[in-house]
PDB file of C-alpha atoms in Angstrom:
ATOM      1  CA  UNK Z   1     -11.433  -8.455  -6.910  1.00 50.00           C
ATOM      2  CA  UNK Z   2     -12.277  -5.028  -5.578  1.00 52.00           C
ATOM      3  CA  UNK Z   3      -8.977  -3.577  -6.711  1.00 68.00           C
ATOM      4  CA  UNK Z   4      -8.945  -0.156  -8.223  1.00 75.00           C
ATOM      5  CA  UNK Z   5      -7.375   0.165 -11.630  1.00 84.00           C
ATOM      6  CA  UNK Z   6      -5.127   3.040 -12.575  1.00 87.00           C
ATOM      7  CA  UNK Z   7      -4.922   4.477 -16.038  1.00 88.00           C
ATOM      8  CA  UNK Z   8      -2.601   4.951 -17.810  1.00 93.00           C
ATOM      9  CA  UNK Z   9      -0.134   2.263 -16.761  1.00 92.00           C
ATOM     10  CA  UNK Z  10       2.733   4.554 -17.724  1.00 95.00           C
ATOM     11  CA  UNK Z  11       3.033   8.283 -18.348  1.00 96.00           C
ATOM     12  CA  UNK Z  12       5.993  10.298 -19.558  1.00 97.00           C
ATOM     13  CA  UNK Z  13       5.996  14.120 -19.439  1.00 96.00           C
ATOM     14  CA  UNK Z  14       8.417  17.007 -19.234  1.00 97.00           C
ATOM     15  CA  UNK Z  15       9.076  19.152 -16.202  1.00 97.00           C
ATOM     16  CA  UNK Z  16       6.518  21.898 -15.824  1.00 97.00           C
ATOM     17  CA  UNK Z  17       3.721  19.943 -17.465  1.00 97.00           C
ATOM     18  CA  UNK Z  18       0.722  18.614 -15.589  1.00 97.00           C
ATOM     19  CA  UNK Z  19       0.247  14.895 -15.013  1.00 97.00           C
ATOM     20  CA  UNK Z  20      -3.164  13.297 -14.704  1.00 97.00           C
ATOM     21  CA  UNK Z  21      -3.778   9.762 -13.519  1.00 97.00           C
ATOM     22  CA  UNK Z  22      -7.101   8.030 -13.193  1.00 96.00           C
ATOM     23  CA  UNK Z  23      -8.442   5.315 -10.961  1.00 95.00           C
ATOM     24  CA  UNK Z  24     -11.604   3.283 -11.436  1.00 95.00           C
ATOM     25  CA  UNK Z  25     -13.180   0.915  -8.967  1.00 91.00           C
ATOM     26  CA  UNK Z  26     -16.147  -1.417  -8.881  1.00 88.00           C
ATOM     27  CA  UNK Z  27     -18.062  -1.233  -5.594  1.00 84.00           C
ATOM     28  CA  UNK Z  28     -19.077   1.532  -3.235  1.00 85.00           C
ATOM     29  CA  UNK Z  29     -16.324   3.003  -1.086  1.00 86.00           C
ATOM     30  CA  UNK Z  30     -15.804   4.751   2.239  1.00 86.00           C
ATOM     31  CA  UNK Z  31     -12.758   6.583   1.003  1.00 89.00           C
ATOM     32  CA  UNK Z  32     -10.128   6.587  -1.701  1.00 92.00           C
ATOM     33  CA  UNK Z  33      -6.449   7.252  -1.131  1.00 94.00           C
ATOM     34  CA  UNK Z  34      -3.493   7.984  -3.360  1.00 96.00           C
ATOM     35  CA  UNK Z  35       0.028   6.815  -2.593  1.00 96.00           C
ATOM     36  CA  UNK Z  36       3.411   7.398  -4.212  1.00 97.00           C
ATOM     37  CA  UNK Z  37       6.231   4.893  -4.413  1.00 96.00           C
ATOM     38  CA  UNK Z  38       9.726   5.859  -5.389  1.00 95.00           C
ATOM     39  CA  UNK Z  39      11.857   3.117  -6.873  1.00 91.00           C
ATOM     40  CA  UNK Z  40      12.978   0.656  -4.217  1.00 87.00           C
ATOM     41  CA  UNK Z  41      11.088   2.388  -1.432  1.00 91.00           C
ATOM     42  CA  UNK Z  42       7.902   1.930   0.530  1.00 91.00           C
ATOM     43  CA  UNK Z  43       4.654   3.680  -0.330  1.00 94.00           C
ATOM     44  CA  UNK Z  44       4.005   7.179   0.936  1.00 95.00           C
ATOM     45  CA  UNK Z  45       0.493   8.423   1.594  1.00 95.00           C
ATOM     46  CA  UNK Z  46      -0.398  11.509  -0.469  1.00 97.00           C
ATOM     47  CA  UNK Z  47      -4.048  12.312   0.014  1.00 96.00           C
ATOM     48  CA  UNK Z  48      -7.348  10.820   1.160  1.00 94.00           C
ATOM     49  CA  UNK Z  49     -10.753  11.754  -0.186  1.00 95.00           C
ATOM     50  CA  UNK Z  50     -13.935  10.612   1.481  1.00 93.00           C
ATOM     51  CA  UNK Z  51     -16.920   9.303  -0.410  1.00 92.00           C
ATOM     52  CA  UNK Z  52     -18.923  12.456   0.337  1.00 95.00           C
ATOM     53  CA  UNK Z  53     -16.201  14.745  -1.025  1.00 97.00           C
ATOM     54  CA  UNK Z  54     -15.785  15.677  -4.672  1.00 97.00           C
ATOM     55  CA  UNK Z  55     -12.446  17.442  -4.746  1.00 98.00           C
ATOM     56  CA  UNK Z  56      -9.442  17.878  -2.513  1.00 97.00           C
ATOM     57  CA  UNK Z  57      -6.185  19.773  -2.792  1.00 97.00           C
ATOM     58  CA  UNK Z  58      -2.801  19.347  -1.202  1.00 95.00           C
ATOM     59  CA  UNK Z  59      -0.008  21.549  -2.494  1.00 97.00           C
ATOM     60  CA  UNK Z  60       0.433  20.718  -6.189  1.00 97.00           C
ATOM     61  CA  UNK Z  61      -1.932  17.751  -5.936  1.00 98.00           C
ATOM     62  CA  UNK Z  62      -5.588  17.843  -6.841  1.00 98.00           C
ATOM     63  CA  UNK Z  63      -7.805  14.811  -6.409  1.00 98.00           C
ATOM     64  CA  UNK Z  64     -11.344  14.464  -7.676  1.00 98.00           C
ATOM     65  CA  UNK Z  65     -13.846  11.762  -6.922  1.00 97.00           C
ATOM     66  CA  UNK Z  66     -16.940  10.884  -8.947  1.00 97.00           C
ATOM     67  CA  UNK Z  67     -18.834   8.197  -7.079  1.00 95.00           C
ATOM     68  CA  UNK Z  68     -21.481   7.957  -9.800  1.00 95.00           C
ATOM     69  CA  UNK Z  69     -18.791   6.907 -12.254  1.00 95.00           C
ATOM     70  CA  UNK Z  70     -16.767   5.074  -9.608  1.00 95.00           C
ATOM     71  CA  UNK Z  71     -13.651   6.934 -10.603  1.00 96.00           C
ATOM     72  CA  UNK Z  72     -11.040   9.302  -9.246  1.00 97.00           C
ATOM     73  CA  UNK Z  73      -8.291  11.367 -10.781  1.00 97.00           C
ATOM     74  CA  UNK Z  74      -5.000  12.644  -9.425  1.00 98.00           C
ATOM     75  CA  UNK Z  75      -3.586  15.780 -10.991  1.00 98.00           C
ATOM     76  CA  UNK Z  76      -0.022  16.854 -10.318  1.00 98.00           C
ATOM     77  CA  UNK Z  77       0.526  20.404 -11.488  1.00 98.00           C
ATOM     78  CA  UNK Z  78       3.847  21.870 -12.631  1.00 97.00           C
ATOM     79  CA  UNK Z  79       5.574  18.517 -12.362  1.00 97.00           C
ATOM     80  CA  UNK Z  80       9.194  18.153 -11.318  1.00 97.00           C
ATOM     81  CA  UNK Z  81      11.772  15.447 -11.951  1.00 96.00           C
ATOM     82  CA  UNK Z  82      11.378  14.506  -8.268  1.00 96.00           C
ATOM     83  CA  UNK Z  83       7.760  13.526  -8.992  1.00 97.00           C
ATOM     84  CA  UNK Z  84       9.046  10.539 -10.975  1.00 97.00           C
ATOM     85  CA  UNK Z  85       7.526   7.565  -9.159  1.00 97.00           C
ATOM     86  CA  UNK Z  86       4.697   5.059  -9.271  1.00 96.00           C
ATOM     87  CA  UNK Z  87       1.320   6.255  -8.071  1.00 96.00           C
ATOM     88  CA  UNK Z  88      -1.291   3.961  -6.586  1.00 95.00           C
ATOM     89  CA  UNK Z  89      -4.897   4.448  -5.696  1.00 95.00           C
ATOM     90  CA  UNK Z  90      -6.284   2.503  -2.763  1.00 93.00           C
ATOM     91  CA  UNK Z  91      -9.920   2.094  -1.934  1.00 89.00           C
ATOM     92  CA  UNK Z  92     -11.608   1.203   1.298  1.00 79.00           C
ATOM     93  CA  UNK Z  93     -14.870  -0.417   0.447  1.00 67.00           C
ATOM     94  CA  UNK Z  94     -18.016  -0.246   2.484  1.00 62.00           C
ATOM     95  CA  UNK Z  95     -18.257  -4.020   2.805  1.00 59.00           C
ATOM     96  CA  UNK Z  96     -14.579  -4.980   2.924  1.00 57.00           C
ATOM     97  CA  UNK Z  97     -14.289  -4.997   6.704  1.00 59.00           C
ATOM     98  CA  UNK Z  98     -10.632  -4.234   6.934  1.00 64.00           C
ATOM     99  CA  UNK Z  99      -8.793  -4.018   3.690  1.00 71.00           C
ATOM    100  CA  UNK Z 100      -7.379  -1.240   1.617  1.00 83.00           C
ATOM    101  CA  UNK Z 101      -7.403  -2.463  -1.965  1.00 86.00           C
ATOM    102  CA  UNK Z 102      -4.512  -1.192  -4.049  1.00 89.00           C
ATOM    103  CA  UNK Z 103      -4.424  -0.867  -7.796  1.00 89.00           C
ATOM    104  CA  UNK Z 104      -1.427  -1.833  -9.912  1.00 90.00           C
ATOM    105  CA  UNK Z 105      -0.228   1.731 -10.244  1.00 93.00           C
ATOM    106  CA  UNK Z 106       0.712   4.335 -12.818  1.00 95.00           C
ATOM    107  CA  UNK Z 107       4.410   4.779 -13.509  1.00 95.00           C
ATOM    108  CA  UNK Z 108       5.183   8.476 -14.002  1.00 97.00           C
ATOM    109  CA  UNK Z 109       8.423   9.665 -15.586  1.00 97.00           C
ATOM    110  CA  UNK Z 110       9.158  13.390 -15.511  1.00 97.00           C
ATOM    111  CA  UNK Z 111      12.111  14.397 -17.659  1.00 96.00           C
ATOM    112  CA  UNK Z 112      14.040  17.656 -17.229  1.00 92.00           C
TER     113      UNK Z 112
ATOM    114  CA  UNK U   1       9.356   8.402   7.439  1.00 54.00           C
ATOM    115  CA  UNK U   2       7.124   7.044  10.150  1.00 63.00           C
ATOM    116  CA  UNK U   3       9.009   4.950  12.694  1.00 93.00           C
ATOM    117  CA  UNK U   4       8.767   1.623  10.908  1.00 96.00           C
ATOM    118  CA  UNK U   5      11.668  -0.684  10.299  1.00 97.00           C
ATOM    119  CA  UNK U   6      11.797  -4.044   8.602  1.00 98.00           C
ATOM    120  CA  UNK U   7      14.407  -6.726   8.982  1.00 97.00           C
ATOM    121  CA  UNK U   8      16.106  -8.169   7.143  1.00 98.00           C
ATOM    122  CA  UNK U   9      16.046  -5.837   4.152  1.00 97.00           C
ATOM    123  CA  UNK U  10      17.261  -8.517   1.798  1.00 97.00           C
ATOM    124  CA  UNK U  11      17.235 -12.276   2.111  1.00 97.00           C
ATOM    125  CA  UNK U  12      18.006 -15.192  -0.148  1.00 98.00           C
ATOM    126  CA  UNK U  13      16.829 -18.570   1.035  1.00 97.00           C
ATOM    127  CA  UNK U  14      16.284 -22.054  -0.332  1.00 97.00           C
ATOM    128  CA  UNK U  15      12.993 -23.739  -1.064  1.00 97.00           C
ATOM    129  CA  UNK U  16      11.628 -25.543   1.962  1.00 97.00           C
ATOM    130  CA  UNK U  17      13.368 -23.462   4.609  1.00 97.00           C
ATOM    131  CA  UNK U  18      11.460 -21.412   7.196  1.00 96.00           C
ATOM    132  CA  UNK U  19      11.775 -17.639   7.003  1.00 98.00           C
ATOM    133  CA  UNK U  20      10.669 -14.944   9.441  1.00 98.00           C
ATOM    134  CA  UNK U  21      10.409 -11.285   8.563  1.00 98.00           C
ATOM    135  CA  UNK U  22      10.115  -8.683  11.279  1.00 98.00           C
ATOM    136  CA  UNK U  23       8.308  -5.384  11.334  1.00 98.00           C
ATOM    137  CA  UNK U  24       8.963  -2.972  14.187  1.00 98.00           C
ATOM    138  CA  UNK U  25       7.131   0.309  14.824  1.00 98.00           C
ATOM    139  CA  UNK U  26       7.696   3.106  17.304  1.00 97.00           C
ATOM    140  CA  UNK U  27       4.397   4.910  16.607  1.00 94.00           C
ATOM    141  CA  UNK U  28       2.196   2.828  18.940  1.00 95.00           C
ATOM    142  CA  UNK U  29      -0.324   2.340  16.122  1.00 94.00           C
ATOM    143  CA  UNK U  30      -2.943  -0.318  16.679  1.00 93.00           C
ATOM    144  CA  UNK U  31      -3.102  -1.772  13.170  1.00 93.00           C
ATOM    145  CA  UNK U  32      -0.261  -3.486  11.367  1.00 94.00           C
ATOM    146  CA  UNK U  33      -0.267  -5.111   7.935  1.00 94.00           C
ATOM    147  CA  UNK U  34       1.869  -7.318   5.750  1.00 96.00           C
ATOM    148  CA  UNK U  35       1.684  -6.925   1.978  1.00 95.00           C
ATOM    149  CA  UNK U  36       3.538  -8.455  -0.893  1.00 96.00           C
ATOM    150  CA  UNK U  37       4.271  -6.566  -4.083  1.00 95.00           C
ATOM    151  CA  UNK U  38       4.758  -8.369  -7.363  1.00 93.00           C
ATOM    152  CA  UNK U  39       4.948  -7.077 -10.939  1.00 87.00           C
ATOM    153  CA  UNK U  40       1.519  -7.044 -12.513  1.00 79.00           C
ATOM    154  CA  UNK U  41      -0.284  -7.523  -9.200  1.00 82.00           C
ATOM    155  CA  UNK U  42       0.258  -4.346  -7.249  1.00 84.00           C
ATOM    156  CA  UNK U  43       0.104  -4.708  -3.470  1.00 91.00           C
ATOM    157  CA  UNK U  44      -1.786  -7.613  -1.978  1.00 91.00           C
ATOM    158  CA  UNK U  45      -2.626  -7.988   1.680  1.00 91.00           C
ATOM    159  CA  UNK U  46      -1.273 -11.130   3.350  1.00 94.00           C
ATOM    160  CA  UNK U  47      -2.316 -10.709   6.993  1.00 94.00           C
ATOM    161  CA  UNK U  48      -3.119  -7.869   9.284  1.00 92.00           C
ATOM    162  CA  UNK U  49      -3.328  -7.285  13.031  1.00 93.00           C
ATOM    163  CA  UNK U  50      -5.798  -5.168  14.960  1.00 91.00           C
ATOM    164  CA  UNK U  51      -4.113  -5.549  18.334  1.00 92.00           C
ATOM    165  CA  UNK U  52      -1.753  -7.687  20.372  1.00 95.00           C
ATOM    166  CA  UNK U  53      -2.482 -11.326  19.572  1.00 93.00           C
ATOM    167  CA  UNK U  54      -5.331 -10.286  17.256  1.00 93.00           C
ATOM    168  CA  UNK U  55      -4.704 -11.127  13.627  1.00 93.00           C
ATOM    169  CA  UNK U  56      -6.703 -11.953  10.532  1.00 90.00           C
ATOM    170  CA  UNK U  57      -6.135 -13.193   7.017  1.00 91.00           C
ATOM    171  CA  UNK U  58      -5.867 -11.113   3.910  1.00 88.00           C
ATOM    172  CA  UNK U  59      -6.239 -11.841   0.248  1.00 86.00           C
ATOM    173  CA  UNK U  60      -3.143 -14.054  -0.148  1.00 92.00           C
ATOM    174  CA  UNK U  61      -2.594 -15.680   3.258  1.00 94.00           C
ATOM    175  CA  UNK U  62      -1.911 -19.281   2.180  1.00 95.00           C
ATOM    176  CA  UNK U  63       1.611 -20.337   3.146  1.00 96.00           C
ATOM    177  CA  UNK U  64       2.057 -17.481   5.611  1.00 97.00           C
ATOM    178  CA  UNK U  65       1.491 -17.077   9.334  1.00 97.00           C
ATOM    179  CA  UNK U  66       1.847 -14.056  11.583  1.00 97.00           C
ATOM    180  CA  UNK U  67       2.256 -13.245  15.220  1.00 97.00           C
ATOM    181  CA  UNK U  68       2.001 -10.107  17.292  1.00 97.00           C
ATOM    182  CA  UNK U  69       3.051 -10.514  20.912  1.00 96.00           C
ATOM    183  CA  UNK U  70       3.814  -6.822  21.438  1.00 96.00           C
ATOM    184  CA  UNK U  71       2.261  -3.667  20.041  1.00 96.00           C
ATOM    185  CA  UNK U  72       5.470  -2.729  18.294  1.00 97.00           C
ATOM    186  CA  UNK U  73       6.342  -6.011  16.574  1.00 98.00           C
ATOM    187  CA  UNK U  74       4.565  -7.927  13.822  1.00 98.00           C
ATOM    188  CA  UNK U  75       6.234 -11.054  12.498  1.00 98.00           C
ATOM    189  CA  UNK U  76       5.568 -12.752   9.177  1.00 98.00           C
ATOM    190  CA  UNK U  77       6.620 -16.391   8.878  1.00 98.00           C
ATOM    191  CA  UNK U  78       6.913 -18.537   5.816  1.00 97.00           C
ATOM    192  CA  UNK U  79       6.876 -22.031   7.309  1.00 93.00           C
ATOM    193  CA  UNK U  80       8.351 -23.647   4.203  1.00 97.00           C
ATOM    194  CA  UNK U  81       9.378 -21.132   1.588  1.00 97.00           C
ATOM    195  CA  UNK U  82       8.482 -21.729  -2.059  1.00 97.00           C
ATOM    196  CA  UNK U  83       9.703 -19.992  -5.210  1.00 97.00           C
ATOM    197  CA  UNK U  84       6.271 -18.400  -5.629  1.00 96.00           C
ATOM    198  CA  UNK U  85       6.933 -16.468  -2.426  1.00 98.00           C
ATOM    199  CA  UNK U  86       9.809 -14.601  -4.012  1.00 98.00           C
ATOM    200  CA  UNK U  87       8.600 -11.031  -3.680  1.00 97.00           C
ATOM    201  CA  UNK U  88       9.047  -7.702  -1.990  1.00 97.00           C
ATOM    202  CA  UNK U  89       7.299  -7.637   1.370  1.00 98.00           C
ATOM    203  CA  UNK U  90       6.047  -4.433   2.938  1.00 97.00           C
ATOM    204  CA  UNK U  91       4.867  -3.819   6.433  1.00 97.00           C
ATOM    205  CA  UNK U  92       2.442  -0.980   7.091  1.00 95.00           C
ATOM    206  CA  UNK U  93       0.817   0.568  10.136  1.00 95.00           C
ATOM    207  CA  UNK U  94      -2.206   2.747  10.756  1.00 92.00           C
ATOM    208  CA  UNK U  95      -4.017   4.324  13.690  1.00 89.00           C
ATOM    209  CA  UNK U  96      -7.396   3.279  12.361  1.00 83.00           C
ATOM    210  CA  UNK U  97      -8.624   0.894   9.709  1.00 74.00           C
ATOM    211  CA  UNK U  98     -10.037   3.574   7.484  1.00 70.00           C
ATOM    212  CA  UNK U  99      -7.287   6.056   7.148  1.00 79.00           C
ATOM    213  CA  UNK U 100      -3.777   6.453   5.863  1.00 89.00           C
ATOM    214  CA  UNK U 101      -1.240   3.695   6.184  1.00 92.00           C
ATOM    215  CA  UNK U 102       2.464   4.239   6.726  1.00 94.00           C
ATOM    216  CA  UNK U 103       4.808   1.834   5.017  1.00 95.00           C
ATOM    217  CA  UNK U 104       8.149   0.394   5.950  1.00 96.00           C
ATOM    218  CA  UNK U 105      11.089   0.257   3.511  1.00 96.00           C
ATOM    219  CA  UNK U 106      10.377  -3.301   2.368  1.00 96.00           C
ATOM    220  CA  UNK U 107      12.155  -6.659   2.432  1.00 97.00           C
ATOM    221  CA  UNK U 108      13.266  -8.237  -0.804  1.00 97.00           C
ATOM    222  CA  UNK U 109      12.997 -12.031  -0.435  1.00 98.00           C
ATOM    223  CA  UNK U 110      14.346 -14.436  -3.012  1.00 98.00           C
ATOM    224  CA  UNK U 111      13.562 -18.138  -2.711  1.00 97.00           C
ATOM    225  CA  UNK U 112      15.820 -20.296  -4.854  1.00 96.00           C
TER     226      UNK U 112
END
């Protein structure tokens, strides 16, 4: 499988703290995307980073990509209770033709 | 939310019965996808469509068929439902293959 794998599977922090999630993958990619899923809802696209980019920011989100290590990280700064959700990385591989491959996700709990 | 609706939102059916799930979009996006989400597996692609009457198989297509007769509608059919098809089904759309996907709210299907 070309699925990315998120680490950790679960993360619990307090409001105001930073949350870092990691994603590793196995084969070369065109881009890597992060999605959020609130309980009982569909996934929401957060950010896309291309294979030739190393870092990208969007509001309180910071994504890094290290293609030599085949890994990415998502940092959420100054977390809020509303950030409680599952976070998925999705990779589009150079030889996949059509598919976005989703990992199993990191479950983030932010407590007040 | 992007203009994507799924119907029904919840369904309970018996083994061996046919089931059709509908995805409807108002965004005029070319690509549409059906995923299933199961604990421990993340999201897995069932089928996708790259245009009217143009569809292709995903990672877990056995037991499923799809049809797309109009840009806005993408139907997923379980010809003879089995208990292993109990899952949450998500429809997604995208303008291009490479970039962000927008997800519908999901359909929770239980096969008894």
